[in-house]
Short mmCIF file of C-alpha atoms in Angstrom, two decimals:
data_model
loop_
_atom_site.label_atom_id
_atom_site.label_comp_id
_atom_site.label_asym_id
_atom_site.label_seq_id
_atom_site.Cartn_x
_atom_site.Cartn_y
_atom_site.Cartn_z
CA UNK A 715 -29.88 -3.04 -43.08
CA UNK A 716 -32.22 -5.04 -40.50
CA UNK A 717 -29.22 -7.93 -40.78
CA UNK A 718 -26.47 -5.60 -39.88
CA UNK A 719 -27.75 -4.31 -37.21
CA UNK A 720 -26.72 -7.11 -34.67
CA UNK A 721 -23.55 -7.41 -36.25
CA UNK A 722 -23.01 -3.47 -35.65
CA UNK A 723 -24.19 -3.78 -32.02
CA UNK A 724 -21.92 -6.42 -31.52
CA UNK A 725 -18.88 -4.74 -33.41
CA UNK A 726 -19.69 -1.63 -30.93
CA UNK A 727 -20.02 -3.31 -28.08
CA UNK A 728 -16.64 -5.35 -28.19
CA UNK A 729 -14.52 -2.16 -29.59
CA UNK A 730 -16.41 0.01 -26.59
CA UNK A 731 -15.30 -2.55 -23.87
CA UNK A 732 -11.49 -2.23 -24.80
CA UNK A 733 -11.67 1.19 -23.35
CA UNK A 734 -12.83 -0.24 -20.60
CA UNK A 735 -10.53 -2.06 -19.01
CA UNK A 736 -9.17 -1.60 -15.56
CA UNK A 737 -7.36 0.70 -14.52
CA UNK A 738 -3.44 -0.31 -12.87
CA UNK A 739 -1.96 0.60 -9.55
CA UNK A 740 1.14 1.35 -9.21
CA UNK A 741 2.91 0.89 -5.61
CA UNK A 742 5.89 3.37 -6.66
CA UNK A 743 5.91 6.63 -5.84
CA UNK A 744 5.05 8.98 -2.94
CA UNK A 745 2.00 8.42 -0.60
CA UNK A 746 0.82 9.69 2.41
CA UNK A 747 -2.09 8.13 4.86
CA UNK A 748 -4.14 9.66 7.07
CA UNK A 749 -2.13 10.56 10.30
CA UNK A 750 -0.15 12.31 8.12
CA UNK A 751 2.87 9.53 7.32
CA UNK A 752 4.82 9.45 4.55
CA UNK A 753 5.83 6.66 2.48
CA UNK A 754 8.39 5.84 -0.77
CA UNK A 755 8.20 3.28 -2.80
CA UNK A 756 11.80 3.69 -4.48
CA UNK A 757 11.89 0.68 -6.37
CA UNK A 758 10.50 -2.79 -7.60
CA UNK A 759 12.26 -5.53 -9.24
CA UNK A 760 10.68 -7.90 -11.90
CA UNK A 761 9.40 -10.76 -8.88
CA UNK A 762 7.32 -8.05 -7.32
CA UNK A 763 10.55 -7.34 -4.36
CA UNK A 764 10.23 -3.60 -3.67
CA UNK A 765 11.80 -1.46 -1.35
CA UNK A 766 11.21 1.87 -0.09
CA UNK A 767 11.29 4.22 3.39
CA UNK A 768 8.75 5.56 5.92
CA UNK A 769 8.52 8.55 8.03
CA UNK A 770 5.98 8.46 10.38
CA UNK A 771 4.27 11.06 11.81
CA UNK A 772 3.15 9.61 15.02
CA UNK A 773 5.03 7.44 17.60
CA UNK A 774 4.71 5.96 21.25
CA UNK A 775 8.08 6.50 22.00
CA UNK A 776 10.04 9.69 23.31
CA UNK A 777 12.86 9.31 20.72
CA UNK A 778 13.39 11.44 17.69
CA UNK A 779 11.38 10.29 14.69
CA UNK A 780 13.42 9.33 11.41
CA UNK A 781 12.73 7.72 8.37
CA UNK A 782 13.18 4.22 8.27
CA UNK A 783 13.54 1.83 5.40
CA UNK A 784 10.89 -0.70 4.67
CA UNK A 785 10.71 -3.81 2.16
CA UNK A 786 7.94 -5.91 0.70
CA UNK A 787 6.77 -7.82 -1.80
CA UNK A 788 3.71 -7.06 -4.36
CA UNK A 789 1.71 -10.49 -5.47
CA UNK A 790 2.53 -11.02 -9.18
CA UNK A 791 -0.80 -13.05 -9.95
CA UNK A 792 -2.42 -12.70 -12.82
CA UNK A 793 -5.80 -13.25 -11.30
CA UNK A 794 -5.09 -8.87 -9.54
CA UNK A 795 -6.16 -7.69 -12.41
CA UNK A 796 -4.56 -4.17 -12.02
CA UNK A 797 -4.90 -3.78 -8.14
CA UNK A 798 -2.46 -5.89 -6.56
CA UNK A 799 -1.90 -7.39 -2.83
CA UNK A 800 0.96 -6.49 -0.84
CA UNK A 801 3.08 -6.95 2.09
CA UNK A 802 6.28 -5.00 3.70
CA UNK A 803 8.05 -4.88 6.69
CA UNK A 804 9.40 -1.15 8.39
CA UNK A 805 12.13 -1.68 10.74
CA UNK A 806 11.92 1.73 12.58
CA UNK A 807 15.56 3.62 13.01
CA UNK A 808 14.69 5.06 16.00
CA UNK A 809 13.13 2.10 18.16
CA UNK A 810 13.32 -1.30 18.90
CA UNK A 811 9.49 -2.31 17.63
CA UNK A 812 8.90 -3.73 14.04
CA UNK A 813 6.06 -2.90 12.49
CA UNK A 814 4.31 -5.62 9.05
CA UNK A 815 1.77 -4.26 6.81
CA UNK A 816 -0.74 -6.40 4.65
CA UNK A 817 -3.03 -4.55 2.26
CA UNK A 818 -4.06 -3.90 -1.85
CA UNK A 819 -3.91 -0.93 -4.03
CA UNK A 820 -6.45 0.04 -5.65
CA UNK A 821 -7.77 2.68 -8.51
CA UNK A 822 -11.33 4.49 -7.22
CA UNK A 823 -13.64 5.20 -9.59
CA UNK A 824 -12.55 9.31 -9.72
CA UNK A 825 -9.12 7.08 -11.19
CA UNK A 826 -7.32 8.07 -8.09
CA UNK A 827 -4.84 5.48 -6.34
CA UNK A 828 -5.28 4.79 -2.50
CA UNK A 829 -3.72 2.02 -0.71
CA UNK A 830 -6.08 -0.14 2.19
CA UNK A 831 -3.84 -1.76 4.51
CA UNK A 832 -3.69 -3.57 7.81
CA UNK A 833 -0.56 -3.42 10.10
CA UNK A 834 0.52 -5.10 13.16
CA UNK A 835 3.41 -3.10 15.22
CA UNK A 836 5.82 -5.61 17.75
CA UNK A 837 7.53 -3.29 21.09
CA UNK A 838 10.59 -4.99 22.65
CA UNK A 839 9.49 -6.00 25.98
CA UNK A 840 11.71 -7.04 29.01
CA UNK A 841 9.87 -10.69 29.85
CA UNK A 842 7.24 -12.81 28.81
CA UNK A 843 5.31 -11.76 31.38
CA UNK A 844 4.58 -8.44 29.43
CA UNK A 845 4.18 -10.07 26.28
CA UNK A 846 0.39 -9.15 26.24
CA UNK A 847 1.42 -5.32 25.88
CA UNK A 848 3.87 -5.97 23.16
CA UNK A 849 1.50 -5.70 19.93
CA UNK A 850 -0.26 -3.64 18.67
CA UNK A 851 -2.46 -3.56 15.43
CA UNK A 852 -4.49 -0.68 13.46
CA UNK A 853 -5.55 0.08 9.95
CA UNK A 854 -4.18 3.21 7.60
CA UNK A 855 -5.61 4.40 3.96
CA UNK A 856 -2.80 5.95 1.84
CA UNK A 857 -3.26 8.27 -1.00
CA UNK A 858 -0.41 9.04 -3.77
CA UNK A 859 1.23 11.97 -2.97
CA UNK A 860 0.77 14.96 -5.58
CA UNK A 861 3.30 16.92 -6.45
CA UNK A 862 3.22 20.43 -5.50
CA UNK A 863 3.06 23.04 -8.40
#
């Protein structure tokens, strides 16, 4: 029995670690961040193109707010292992400013999906000389959206 023993820990040990494996994040679906904005992710082709819309909730303009359609692209590497890097572009319908984001998705350790990102928002101005005013940049977290019972 003594020369099984390292052959059982070993047989444990690799069928154990196949339940751990990582956990996937998916980009589809509902999410919301926290000022209160809410994103789709409607679909994704097979290179990683996606497309989607965004309705924020906050805005430095007086005009109405709508939702606004936004695409991006998801890196298709294998090296994400699950929690993959991400781009997409929102061209707001009720302004003339542009707004990228740059982020990853990832899967917490409660198995709970929350996207980290880091945008950069372009205003129209009039000149160059107010070029200095025309960007702005900030961070959001976004959690999927549950579904309400």
């Amino acid at each position: 029995m003594v020369q099984a023993t390292p052959f059982l820990l070993v047989l444990f040990l690799a069928l154990g670690a196949h339940g751990l494996s990582v956990k996937k994040c998916s980009l589809i679906g509902d999410w919301v961040n926290d000022l209160g904005s809410n994103m789709t992710i409607t679909s994704m082709n097979a290179k990683g193109v996606f497309t989607g819309t965004y309705h924020t909730a906050v805005t430095a303009t007086s005009n109405k707010i709508e939702k606004s359609p936004l695409q991006g692209a998801m890196q298709k590497s294998p090296n994400q292992k699950g929690q993959p890097t991400f781009g997409f572009t929102v061209n707001w319908s009720f302004s003339d400013s542009i707004t990228v984001f740059t982020g990853q998705c990832f899967v917490g350790d409660d198995g709970k999906e929350v996207l980290k990102t880091m945008w950069l928002l372009r205003s129209h101005v009039e000149n160059i000389k107010n070029d200095w005013k025309a960007t702005r940049v900030g961070v959001n977290v976004f959690n999927r959206q549950q579904l309400q019972e």
